[in-house]
Coordinates of N, CA, C and O in Angstrom, one line a residue:
M416 N -17.8 17.1 30.9 CA -17.6 18.5 31.2 C -16.9 19.3 30.0 O -16.0 18.8 29.4
N417 N -17.4 20.4 29.7 CA -16.9 21.3 28.7 C -16.2 22.5 29.3 O -16.3 22.7 30.6
N418 N -15.7 23.4 28.5 CA -15.0 24.6 29.1 C -15.9 25.5 29.8 O -15.5 26.1 30.9
N419 N -17.1 25.7 29.4 CA -18.1 26.5 30.1 C -18.4 25.9 31.5 O -18.5 26.6 32.5
D420 N -18.6 24.6 31.5 CA -18.9 23.9 32.8 C -17.7 24.1 33.7 O -17.9 24.3 34.9
F421 N -16.5 23.9 33.2 CA -15.3 24.0 34.0 C -15.2 25.4 34.6 O -14.9 25.6 35.8
R422 N -15.4 26.5 33.8 CA -15.4 27.8 34.3 C -16.3 28.0 35.4 O -16.0 28.6 36.4
Q423 N -17.6 27.6 35.2 CA -18.6 27.7 36.3 C -18.2 26.9 37.5 O -18.4 27.4 38.6
H424 N -17.7 25.8 37.3 CA -17.2 24.9 38.4 C -16.2 25.7 39.2 O -16.2 25.7 40.5
C425 N -15.2 26.3 38.5 CA -14.2 27.1 39.2 C -14.8 28.2 40.0 O -14.4 28.5 41.2
I426 N -15.7 28.9 39.4 CA -16.4 30.0 40.1 C -17.1 29.5 41.4 O -17.0 30.1 42.5
N427 N -17.8 28.4 41.2 CA -18.5 27.8 42.4 C -17.5 27.4 43.5 O -17.8 27.6 44.7
I428 N -16.4 26.8 43.1 CA -15.4 26.5 44.1 C -14.9 27.7 44.8 O -14.7 27.7 46.1
L429 N -14.6 28.8 44.1 CA -14.1 30.0 44.7 C -15.1 30.6 45.6 O -14.8 31.0 46.8
H430 N -16.4 30.6 45.3 CA -17.5 31.0 46.1 C -17.5 30.2 47.4 O -17.6 30.7 48.5
E431 N -17.4 28.9 47.2 CA -17.4 28.0 48.4 C -16.3 28.3 49.4 O -16.4 28.1 50.6
A432 N -15.2 28.7 48.8 CA -14.0 29.0 49.6 C -14.0 30.5 50.2 O -13.1 30.9 50.8
G433 N -15.1 31.2 49.9 CA -15.3 32.6 50.4 C -14.8 33.7 49.5 O -14.7 34.8 49.9
I434 N -14.4 33.4 48.3 CA -14.0 34.4 47.3 C -15.2 34.8 46.4 O -15.5 34.1 45.5
N435 N -15.8 35.9 46.8 CA -17.0 36.3 46.0 C -16.6 37.3 44.9 O -17.3 37.4 43.9
D436 N -15.5 38.0 45.0 CA -15.0 38.9 44.0 C -13.9 38.3 43.2 O -12.8 38.9 43.0
Y437 N -14.1 37.1 42.7 CA -13.1 36.3 42.1 C -12.5 37.0 40.9 O -11.3 36.8 40.6
E438 N -13.2 37.8 40.1 CA -12.7 38.5 38.9 C -11.7 39.6 39.3 O -10.9 39.9 38.4
K439 N -11.7 40.0 40.5 CA -10.8 41.1 40.9 C -9.5 40.6 41.5 O -8.6 41.3 41.9
Q440 N -9.4 39.3 41.7 CA -8.3 38.6 42.4 C -7.1 38.4 41.4 O -7.3 38.2 40.2
I441 N -5.9 38.2 42.0 CA -4.8 37.8 41.3 C -4.5 36.3 41.8 O -4.5 36.1 43.0
Y442 N -4.3 35.4 40.8 CA -4.1 34.0 41.1 C -2.6 33.7 40.9 O -2.1 33.9 39.8
I443 N -1.9 33.1 41.8 CA -0.6 32.6 41.7 C -0.7 31.1 41.3 O -1.1 30.3 42.2
V444 N -0.3 30.8 40.1 CA -0.4 29.4 39.6 C 0.9 28.8 39.5 O 1.8 29.3 38.8
N445 N 1.1 27.7 40.2 CA 2.4 27.0 40.3 C 2.3 25.6 39.7 O 1.6 24.7 40.2
P446 N 2.9 25.4 38.5 CA 2.8 24.0 37.9 C 3.7 23.0 38.6 O 4.8 23.3 39.0
I447 N 3.2 21.8 38.8 CA 3.9 20.8 39.5 C 4.1 19.6 38.6 O 3.2 19.1 37.9
I448 N 5.3 19.1 38.5 CA 5.7 17.9 37.8 C 5.7 16.8 38.8 O 6.4 16.8 39.8
E449 N 4.8 15.8 38.6 CA 4.7 14.7 39.6 C 5.7 13.5 39.2 O 5.7 13.1 38.0
K450 N 6.5 13.1 40.1 CA 7.4 12.0 39.9 C 6.6 10.7 39.8 O 5.6 10.6 40.4
N451 N 7.2 9.9 39.0 CA 6.6 8.5 38.8 C 5.2 8.5 38.2 O 4.4 7.6 38.4
K452 N 4.9 9.6 37.4 CA 3.6 9.6 36.7 C 3.9 9.7 35.2 O 4.9 10.2 34.8
S453 N 3.0 9.1 34.4 CA 3.2 9.2 33.0 C 2.7 10.5 32.4 O 1.7 11.0 32.8
Y454 N 3.4 11.0 31.4 CA 3.1 12.3 30.8 C 2.9 12.1 29.3 O 3.7 11.4 28.7
G455 N 1.8 12.6 28.8 CA 1.5 12.5 27.4 C 1.8 13.9 26.7 O 2.3 14.8 27.2
T456 N 1.3 13.9 25.4 CA 1.6 15.1 24.6 C 1.0 16.4 25.2 O 1.7 17.4 25.3
Y457 N -0.2 16.4 25.6 CA -0.8 17.6 26.2 C -0.1 18.0 27.4 O 0.1 19.2 27.7
D458 N 0.4 17.1 28.2 CA 1.1 17.4 29.5 C 2.4 18.1 29.2 O 2.7 19.1 29.8
W459 N 3.1 17.6 28.2 CA 4.4 18.3 27.8 C 4.2 19.6 27.2 O 5.0 20.5 27.4
I460 N 3.1 19.8 26.4 CA 2.8 21.1 25.9 C 2.5 22.1 27.0 O 3.0 23.2 27.0
M461 N 1.8 21.6 28.0 CA 1.5 22.5 29.2 C 2.9 22.9 29.9 O 3.1 24.0 30.2
K462 N 3.7 21.9 30.1 CA 5.0 22.1 30.8 C 5.9 23.0 30.0 O 6.5 23.9 30.6
L463 N 6.1 22.8 28.7 CA 7.1 23.5 28.0 C 6.6 24.8 27.4 O 7.4 25.8 27.3
N464 N 5.3 24.9 27.0 CA 4.8 26.1 26.2 C 3.8 26.9 27.0 O 3.8 28.2 26.8
V465 N 3.0 26.3 27.8 CA 1.8 27.1 28.3 C 2.1 27.5 29.7 O 1.9 28.7 30.1
L466 N 2.6 26.7 30.6 CA 2.8 27.0 32.0 C 4.1 26.4 32.5 O 4.2 25.5 33.3
P467 N 5.2 27.0 32.0 CA 6.6 26.4 32.3 C 7.0 26.8 33.7 O 7.9 26.2 34.3
K468 N 6.4 27.8 34.4 CA 6.9 28.3 35.7 C 5.7 28.9 36.4 O 4.7 29.2 35.8
K469 N 6.0 29.2 37.7 CA 5.0 29.9 38.5 C 4.7 31.3 37.9 O 5.6 32.0 37.5
V470 N 3.4 31.6 37.8 CA 3.0 32.9 37.2 C 1.8 33.5 38.0 O 1.1 32.8 38.7
K471 N 1.7 34.8 37.9 CA 0.6 35.6 38.5 C -0.4 35.9 37.4 O 0.0 36.4 36.3
L472 N -1.7 35.5 37.6 CA -2.7 35.6 36.5 C -3.9 36.3 37.0 O -4.3 36.1 38.2
T473 N -4.7 36.9 36.1 CA -6.0 37.3 36.4 C -6.9 36.1 36.3 O -6.5 35.0 35.8
F474 N -8.2 36.2 36.7 CA -9.1 35.1 36.6 C -9.3 34.6 35.2 O -9.2 33.4 34.9
E475 N -9.4 35.5 34.2 CA -9.6 35.1 32.9 C -8.4 34.4 32.3 O -8.5 33.5 31.5
Q476 N -7.2 34.9 32.6 CA -6.0 34.3 32.2 C -5.9 32.9 32.7 O -5.5 31.9 32.0
M477 N -6.2 32.7 34.0 CA -6.1 31.4 34.7 C -7.1 30.4 34.0 O -6.7 29.3 33.7
I478 N -8.3 30.9 33.8 CA -9.3 30.0 33.1 C -8.8 29.6 31.7 O -9.0 28.5 31.3
K479 N -8.3 30.6 31.0 CA -7.8 30.3 29.6 C -6.8 29.2 29.6 O -6.8 28.3 28.8
I480 N -5.8 29.2 30.6 CA -4.8 28.2 30.7 C -5.5 26.8 31.0 O -5.2 25.8 30.4
F481 N -6.3 26.8 32.0 CA -6.9 25.5 32.4 C -7.9 25.0 31.4 O -8.3 23.8 31.5
T482 N -8.4 25.8 30.5 CA -9.4 25.3 29.5 C -8.8 25.3 28.1 O -9.6 25.5 27.1
L483 N -7.5 25.2 28.0 CA -6.9 25.3 26.7 C -7.4 24.2 25.7 O -7.6 24.5 24.5
W484 N -7.7 23.0 26.2 CA -8.2 22.0 25.3 C -9.6 21.6 25.8 O -9.7 21.2 27.0
E485 N -10.6 21.7 25.0 CA -12.0 21.4 25.4 C -12.0 20.0 26.0 O -11.6 19.0 25.3
G486 N -12.5 19.9 27.2 CA -12.7 18.6 27.9 C -11.5 18.1 28.6 O -11.7 17.1 29.4
Y487 N -10.3 18.6 28.4 CA -9.1 18.2 29.1 C -8.7 19.2 30.2 O -8.5 20.4 29.8
Y488 N -8.6 18.8 31.4 CA -8.3 19.7 32.5 C -7.2 19.0 33.4 O -7.0 17.8 33.4
P489 N -6.6 19.8 34.3 CA -5.6 19.3 35.2 C -6.1 18.2 36.0 O -7.3 18.2 36.5
C490 N -5.3 17.2 36.3 CA -5.7 16.1 37.2 C -6.1 16.6 38.6 O -7.0 16.0 39.2
W491 N -5.4 17.6 39.1 CA -5.8 18.2 40.4 C -5.3 19.6 40.4 O -4.3 20.0 39.7
I492 N -6.0 20.4 41.2 CA -5.6 21.8 41.4 C -5.8 22.1 42.9 O -6.9 22.0 43.4
D493 N -4.7 22.3 43.6 CA -4.8 22.6 45.1 C -4.8 24.1 45.2 O -4.0 24.8 44.8
I494 N -5.9 24.6 45.8 CA -6.1 26.0 46.1 C -5.8 26.3 47.5 O -6.5 25.7 48.4
T495 N -4.8 27.2 47.8 CA -4.6 27.6 49.2 C -4.9 29.1 49.2 O -4.3 29.9 48.5
I496 N -5.8 29.4 50.1 CA -6.2 30.8 50.2 C -5.8 31.4 51.6 O -6.1 30.8 52.6
T497 N -5.0 32.4 51.5 CA -4.6 33.1 52.7 C -5.2 34.5 52.7 O -6.0 34.8 51.8
E498 N -4.9 35.3 53.7 CA -5.5 36.7 53.7 C -5.2 37.5 52.5 O -5.9 38.3 52.0
N499 N -4.0 37.3 51.9 CA -3.5 38.1 50.9 C -3.3 37.4 49.5 O -3.2 38.1 48.5
N500 N -3.4 36.1 49.5 CA -3.1 35.4 48.2 C -4.1 34.2 47.9 O -4.6 33.6 48.9
I501 N -4.2 34.0 46.7 CA -4.9 32.8 46.2 C -3.8 32.0 45.4 O -3.5 32.5 44.3
E502 N -3.3 30.9 45.9 CA -2.3 30.2 45.2 C -2.9 28.9 44.7 O -3.7 28.2 45.4
M503 N -2.5 28.5 43.5 CA -3.0 27.3 42.9 C -1.8 26.5 42.5 O -1.1 26.8 41.5
D504 N -1.6 25.4 43.2 CA -0.6 24.4 42.7 C -1.4 23.5 41.8 O -2.5 23.0 42.1
T505 N -0.9 23.2 40.6 CA -1.6 22.4 39.7 C -0.8 21.3 39.0 O 0.4 21.5 38.7
S506 N -1.4 20.2 38.9 CA -0.8 19.1 38.1 C -0.7 19.5 36.6 O -1.6 20.2 36.1
L507 N 0.4 19.2 36.0 CA 0.5 19.5 34.6 C 0.0 18.3 33.7 O 0.0 18.3 32.5
R508 N -0.5 17.3 34.4 CA -1.1 16.2 33.7 C -2.5 16.5 33.3 O -3.3 16.8 34.2
M509 N -2.8 16.6 32.1 CA -4.2 17.0 31.6 C -4.9 15.7 31.2 O -4.5 14.9 30.4
R510 N -6.1 15.6 31.8 CA -6.9 14.4 31.5 C -8.4 14.8 31.2 O -8.9 15.8 31.6
K511 N -9.1 13.9 30.5 CA -10.5 14.1 30.1 C -11.3 14.0 31.4 O -11.2 13.0 32.1
L512 N -12.1 15.0 31.6 CA -13.1 15.0 32.7 C -14.5 14.7 32.2 O -14.9 15.3 31.2
K513 N -15.2 13.8 32.8 CA -16.5 13.5 32.4 C -17.5 14.1 33.4 O -17.1 14.7 34.3
N514 N -18.7 13.9 33.3 CA -19.8 14.6 34.1 C -19.6 14.8 35.6 O -20.4 14.6 36.4
T515 N -18.4 15.4 35.9 CA -18.2 15.6 37.4 C -19.1 16.7 37.9 O -19.3 16.8 39.1
K516 N -19.6 17.6 37.1 CA -20.5 18.7 37.6 C -21.8 18.1 38.2 O -22.4 18.8 38.9
N517 N -22.1 16.9 37.8 CA -23.4 16.3 38.3 C -23.2 15.4 39.4 O -24.2 14.9 39.9
I518 N -22.0 15.1 39.9 CA -21.9 14.2 41.0 C -21.5 14.8 42.3 O -21.1 14.1 43.2
G519 N -21.5 16.1 42.4 CA -21.3 16.8 43.7 C -19.9 16.7 44.2 O -19.7 16.8 45.4
E520 N -18.9 16.7 43.3 CA -17.5 16.6 43.7 C -16.9 18.0 43.5 O -17.3 18.7 42.6
N521 N -15.8 18.2 44.2 CA -15.0 19.4 43.9 C -13.9 19.1 42.9 O -13.2 20.0 42.4
H522 N -13.8 17.9 42.5 CA -12.7 17.4 41.5 C -12.7 18.3 40.3 O -13.7 18.6 39.8
P523 N -11.5 18.8 39.9 CA -10.2 18.5 40.3 C -9.6 19.4 41.4 O -8.5 19.4 41.7
F524 N -10.5 20.2 42.0 CA -10.1 21.2 43.0 C -10.0 20.6 44.4 O -10.9 19.9 44.8
R525 N -8.9 21.0 45.1 CA -8.8 20.7 46.5 C -8.5 22.0 47.2 O -7.6 22.7 46.8
I526 N -9.3 22.4 48.2 CA -9.2 23.7 48.8 C -8.7 23.6 50.2 O -9.1 22.8 51.0
K527 N -7.8 24.6 50.5 CA -7.4 24.8 51.9 C -7.4 26.3 52.2 O -6.7 27.1 51.4
V528 N -8.2 26.7 53.2 CA -8.2 28.1 53.5 C -7.4 28.3 54.8 O -7.7 27.6 55.8
I529 N -6.5 29.2 54.8 CA -5.6 29.5 55.9 C -5.9 31.0 56.3 O -5.7 31.9 55.5
K530 N -6.4 31.2 57.5 CA -6.7 32.6 58.0 C -5.8 33.0 59.1 O -5.2 32.2 59.8

């Protein structure tokens, strides 16, 4: 998977969750440090420099953060959609994703829609 694939994958996931005007939305992105997990250099760069705290982002800003390093993406992104918010809790562990676009998975996204 490359950055363009990841961007399209994200758009597809948002469409699947009922968000068709994804570019007009504000995304609340919350970084999560997982206990008892190993963290490498990319992970600490994400934690200390890129996404140190919860932030509100446009679609393009959110994509820019998640695609900072070509081929490396968060281990998981939990999307919770309510009537007013799109919240994304994300692992700060960045790992290489391989051909996930071809195997019919939502990985790394996990979606919960609350109405």
